[in-house]
Coordinates of C-alpha atoms in Angstrom, one line a residue:
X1 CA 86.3 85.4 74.6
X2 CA 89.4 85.8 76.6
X3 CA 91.9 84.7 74.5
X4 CA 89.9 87.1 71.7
X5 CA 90.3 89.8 74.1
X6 CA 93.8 88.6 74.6
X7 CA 94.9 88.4 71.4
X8 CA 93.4 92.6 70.1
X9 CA 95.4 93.6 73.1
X10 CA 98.8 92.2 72.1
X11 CA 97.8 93.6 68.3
X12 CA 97.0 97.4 70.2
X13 CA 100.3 96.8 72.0
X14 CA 102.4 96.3 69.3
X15 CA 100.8 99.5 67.7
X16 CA 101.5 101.4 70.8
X17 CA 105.0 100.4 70.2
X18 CA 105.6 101.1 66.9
X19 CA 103.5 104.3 66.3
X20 CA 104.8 105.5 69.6
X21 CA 101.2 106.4 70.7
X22 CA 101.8 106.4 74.7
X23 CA 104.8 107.3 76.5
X24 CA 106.0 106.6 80.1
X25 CA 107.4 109.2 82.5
X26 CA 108.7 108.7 86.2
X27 CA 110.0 110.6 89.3
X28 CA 111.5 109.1 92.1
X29 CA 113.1 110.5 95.5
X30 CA 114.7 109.4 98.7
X31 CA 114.5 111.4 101.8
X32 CA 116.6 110.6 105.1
X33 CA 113.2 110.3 107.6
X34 CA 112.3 108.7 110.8
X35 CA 109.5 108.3 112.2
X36 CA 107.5 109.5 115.4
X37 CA 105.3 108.5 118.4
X38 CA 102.4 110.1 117.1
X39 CA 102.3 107.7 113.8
X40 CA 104.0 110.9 111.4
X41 CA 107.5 110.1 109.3
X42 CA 109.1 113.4 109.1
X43 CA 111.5 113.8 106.2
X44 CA 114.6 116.0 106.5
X45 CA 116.6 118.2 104.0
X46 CA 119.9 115.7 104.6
X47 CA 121.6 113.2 106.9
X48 CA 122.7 116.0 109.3
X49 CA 118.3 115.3 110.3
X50 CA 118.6 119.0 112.0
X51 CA 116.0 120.4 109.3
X52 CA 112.6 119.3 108.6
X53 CA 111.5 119.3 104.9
X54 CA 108.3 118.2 105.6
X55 CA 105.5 115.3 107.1
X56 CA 104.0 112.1 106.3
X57 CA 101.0 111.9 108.4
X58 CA 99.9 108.0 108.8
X59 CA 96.4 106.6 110.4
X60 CA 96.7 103.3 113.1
X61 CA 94.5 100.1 113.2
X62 CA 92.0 100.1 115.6
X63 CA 90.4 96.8 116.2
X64 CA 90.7 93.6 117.8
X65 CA 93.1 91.1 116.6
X66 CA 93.3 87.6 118.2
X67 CA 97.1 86.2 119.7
X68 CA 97.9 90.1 120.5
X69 CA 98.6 91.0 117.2
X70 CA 99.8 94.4 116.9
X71 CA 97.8 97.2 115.5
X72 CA 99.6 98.8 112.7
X73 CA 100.7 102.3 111.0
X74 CA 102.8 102.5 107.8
X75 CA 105.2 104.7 110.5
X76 CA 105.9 101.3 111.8
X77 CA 108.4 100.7 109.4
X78 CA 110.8 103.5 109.6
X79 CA 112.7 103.7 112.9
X80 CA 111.6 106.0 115.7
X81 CA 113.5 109.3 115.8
X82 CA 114.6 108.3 119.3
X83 CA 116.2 104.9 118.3
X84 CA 119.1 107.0 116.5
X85 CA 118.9 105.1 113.3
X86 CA 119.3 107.0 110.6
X87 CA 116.8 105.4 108.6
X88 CA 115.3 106.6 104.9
X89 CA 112.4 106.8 102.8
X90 CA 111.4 106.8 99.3
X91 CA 108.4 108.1 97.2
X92 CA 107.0 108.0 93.2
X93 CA 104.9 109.5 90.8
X94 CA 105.2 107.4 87.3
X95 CA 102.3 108.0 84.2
X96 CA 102.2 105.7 81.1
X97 CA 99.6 108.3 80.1
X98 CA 101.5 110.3 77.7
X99 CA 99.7 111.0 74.2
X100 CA 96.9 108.6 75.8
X101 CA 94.1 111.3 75.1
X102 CA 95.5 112.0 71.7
X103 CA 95.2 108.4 70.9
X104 CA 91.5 107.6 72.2
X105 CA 90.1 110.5 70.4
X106 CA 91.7 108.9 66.8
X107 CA 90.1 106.1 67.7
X108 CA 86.7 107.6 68.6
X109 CA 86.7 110.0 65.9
X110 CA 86.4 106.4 63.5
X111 CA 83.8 105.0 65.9
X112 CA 86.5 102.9 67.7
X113 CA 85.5 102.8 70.6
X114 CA 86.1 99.1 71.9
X115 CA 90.0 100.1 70.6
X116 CA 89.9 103.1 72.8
X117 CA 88.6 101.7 75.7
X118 CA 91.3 98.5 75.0
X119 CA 94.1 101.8 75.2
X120 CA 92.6 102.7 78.4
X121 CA 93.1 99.7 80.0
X122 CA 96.5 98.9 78.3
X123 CA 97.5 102.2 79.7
X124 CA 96.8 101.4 82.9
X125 CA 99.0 98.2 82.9
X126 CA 101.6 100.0 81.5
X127 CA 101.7 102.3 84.3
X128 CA 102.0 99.4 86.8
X129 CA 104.8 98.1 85.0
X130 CA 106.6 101.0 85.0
X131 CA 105.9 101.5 88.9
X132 CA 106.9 97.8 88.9
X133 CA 110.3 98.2 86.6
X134 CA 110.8 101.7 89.2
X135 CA 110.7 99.9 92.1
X136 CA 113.3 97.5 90.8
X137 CA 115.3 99.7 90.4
X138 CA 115.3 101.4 93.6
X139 CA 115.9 98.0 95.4
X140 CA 118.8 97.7 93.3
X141 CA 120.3 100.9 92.3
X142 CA 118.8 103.9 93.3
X143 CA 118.5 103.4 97.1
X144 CA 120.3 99.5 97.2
X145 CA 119.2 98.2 99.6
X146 CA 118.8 94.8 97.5
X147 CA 122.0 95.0 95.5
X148 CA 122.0 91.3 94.8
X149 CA 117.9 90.8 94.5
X150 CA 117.8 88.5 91.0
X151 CA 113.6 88.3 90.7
X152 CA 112.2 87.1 87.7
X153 CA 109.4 88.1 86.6
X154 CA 107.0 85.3 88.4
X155 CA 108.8 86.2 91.3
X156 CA 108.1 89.9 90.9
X157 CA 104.4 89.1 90.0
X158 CA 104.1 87.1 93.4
X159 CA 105.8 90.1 95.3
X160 CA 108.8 88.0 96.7
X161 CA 111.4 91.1 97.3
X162 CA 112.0 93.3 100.0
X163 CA 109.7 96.2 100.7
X164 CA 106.4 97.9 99.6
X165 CA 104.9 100.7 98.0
X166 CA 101.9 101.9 99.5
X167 CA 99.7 104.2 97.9
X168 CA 97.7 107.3 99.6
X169 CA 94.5 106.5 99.6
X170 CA 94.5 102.8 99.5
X171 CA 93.9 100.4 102.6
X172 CA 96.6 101.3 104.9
X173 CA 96.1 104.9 104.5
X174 CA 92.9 105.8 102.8
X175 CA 93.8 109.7 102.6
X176 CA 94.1 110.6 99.2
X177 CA 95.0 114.2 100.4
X178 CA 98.5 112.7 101.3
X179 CA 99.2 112.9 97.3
X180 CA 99.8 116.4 98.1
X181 CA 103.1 116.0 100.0
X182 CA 104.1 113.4 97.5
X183 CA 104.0 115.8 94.4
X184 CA 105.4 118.6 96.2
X185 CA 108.1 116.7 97.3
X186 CA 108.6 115.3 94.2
X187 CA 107.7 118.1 91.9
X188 CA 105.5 115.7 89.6
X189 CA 104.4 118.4 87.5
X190 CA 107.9 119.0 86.4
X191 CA 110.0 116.0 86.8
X192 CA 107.1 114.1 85.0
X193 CA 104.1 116.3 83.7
X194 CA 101.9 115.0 86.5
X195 CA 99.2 117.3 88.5
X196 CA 96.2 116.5 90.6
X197 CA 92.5 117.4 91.1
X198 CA 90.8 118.9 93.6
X199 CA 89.5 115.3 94.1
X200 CA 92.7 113.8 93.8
X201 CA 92.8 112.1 90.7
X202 CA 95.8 112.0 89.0
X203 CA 96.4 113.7 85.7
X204 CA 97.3 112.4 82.8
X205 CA 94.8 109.2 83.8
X206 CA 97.0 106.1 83.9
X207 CA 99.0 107.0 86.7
X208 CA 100.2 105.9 89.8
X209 CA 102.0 107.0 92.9
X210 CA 103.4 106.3 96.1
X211 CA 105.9 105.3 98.8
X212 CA 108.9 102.9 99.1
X213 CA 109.5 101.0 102.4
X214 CA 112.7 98.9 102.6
X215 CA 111.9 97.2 106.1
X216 CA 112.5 93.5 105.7
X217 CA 108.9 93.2 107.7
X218 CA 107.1 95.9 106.1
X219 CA 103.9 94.1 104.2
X220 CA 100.8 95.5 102.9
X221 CA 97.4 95.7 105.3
X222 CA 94.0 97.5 106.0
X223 CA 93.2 100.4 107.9
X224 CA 89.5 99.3 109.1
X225 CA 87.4 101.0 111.0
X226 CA 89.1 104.3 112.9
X227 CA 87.4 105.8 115.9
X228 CA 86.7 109.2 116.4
X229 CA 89.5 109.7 118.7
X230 CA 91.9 108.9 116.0
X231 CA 89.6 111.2 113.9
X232 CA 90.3 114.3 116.0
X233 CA 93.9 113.3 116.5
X234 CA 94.6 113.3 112.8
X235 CA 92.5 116.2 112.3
X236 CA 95.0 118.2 114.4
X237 CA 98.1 116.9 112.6
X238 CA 96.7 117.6 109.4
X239 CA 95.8 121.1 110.5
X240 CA 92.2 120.3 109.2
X241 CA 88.6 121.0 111.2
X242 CA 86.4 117.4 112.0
X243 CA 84.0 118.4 109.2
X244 CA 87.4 118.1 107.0
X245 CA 88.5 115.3 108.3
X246 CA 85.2 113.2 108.4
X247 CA 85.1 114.5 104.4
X248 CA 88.0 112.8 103.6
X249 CA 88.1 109.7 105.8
X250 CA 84.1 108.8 105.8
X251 CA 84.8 105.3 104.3
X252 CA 87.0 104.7 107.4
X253 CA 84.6 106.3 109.9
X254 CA 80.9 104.4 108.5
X255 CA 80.6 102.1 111.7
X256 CA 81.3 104.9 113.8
X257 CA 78.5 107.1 112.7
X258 CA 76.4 103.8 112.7
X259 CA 77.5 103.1 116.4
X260 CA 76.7 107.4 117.2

């Protein structure tokens, strides 16, 4: 059944291909930022750092981790504004969701459906590859940081380059509302015909978005469980009442209200 499942999608693909039925757009941009003690990056107009542009705001672990591990925020991994390192940071917005609608309904208005929910899901793979083929790019070229990186594609698969590209509202910062900083900064809507939802969902479906960490010990990790203390405190850098803040981070916040 796998290999049958295998085989339609390589078939779809090379439809995809040749009638041009989806079509991939990307933004990227780089930002001279540091970061600060209260766990926000701020990002600054240029390298002269005298003018704020605008404000990551990023959540800590708060649990108990055995040989004194440290607890850890995404701010970890750009240097402090008081170290004097001008350090940078990067962000994304990328869709392989172009013409995807169009192409479902032709295949729905046939009865298709297993074809159009085999787009869907092709769709979505394409968008990670272009977030993928992005990101190589940025190591490489765009920001260089990894001039000489020679990945192949196993290599790329198993993650073995430098950095990472978080996402808002994954595990090590669950706030999907941070996707609002990203497209402004970005301008997705323009740059590449992206929007969002009042939930946060990104339109055209297929997309995906992020940041782009260079630090050689940056790595992917959890969030957990955050107190309320750390509720309030993000609360205030967000500019948001507790009610907001429990709205958006109640995934985070579930063994608190168990404990209260």
């Amino acid at each position: 059944a796998a290999r049958s499942l295998f085989d339609d999608a390589r078939q779809l693909l090379d439809r995809v291909i040749s009638e041009k039925l989806l079509h991939a757009s990307a933004v990227v941009g780089l930002w001279p930022a540091n970061s600060t003690a209260d766990d926000d990056i701020v990002l600054y107009t240029d390298d002269e750092r005298t003018t704020e542009i605008d404000r990551l705001h990023m959540l800590r672990q708060q649990m108990d981790k055995p040989d004194r591990r440290p607890n850890l925020a995404l701010a970890d991994f750009t240097a402090p504004v008081e170290s004097g390192i001008r350090d940078y940071i990067g962000a994304f917005a990328v869709t392989a969701g172009g013409g995807l609608e169009e192409a479902k309904k032709s295949f729905t208005d046939k009865n298709d459906d297993y074809n159009a929910i085999l787009l869907t899901s092709l769709a979505d793979r394409l968008a990670e590859a272009t977030a993928e083929w992005l990101h190589a790019r940025v190591r490489r070229e765009l920001w260089g940081y990894a001039p000489d990186e020679s990945a192949d594609n196993a290599a790329l698969i198993r993650e073995e380059y430098q950095g990472i590209r978080p996402a808002p509202g994954y595990p090590a910062q669950p706030d999907h509302t941070e996707k609002r900083t990203l497209f402004r900064l970005l301008d997705a809507e323009r740059g590449a015909g992206m929007h969002l939802t009042e939930s946060m969902a990104m339109i055209p479906g297929a997309s995906v978005s992020g940041l782009y960490f260079w630090h050689p010990d940056a790595h992917y990790f959890g969030l957990g469980r955050m107190g309320s203390d750390q509720l309030a405190d993000y609360a205030a850098r967000k500019g948001w009442s507790l009610a907001e803040g429990e709205r958006w981070l109640a995934l985070n916040l579930a063994e608190e209200r168990a404990r209260a």
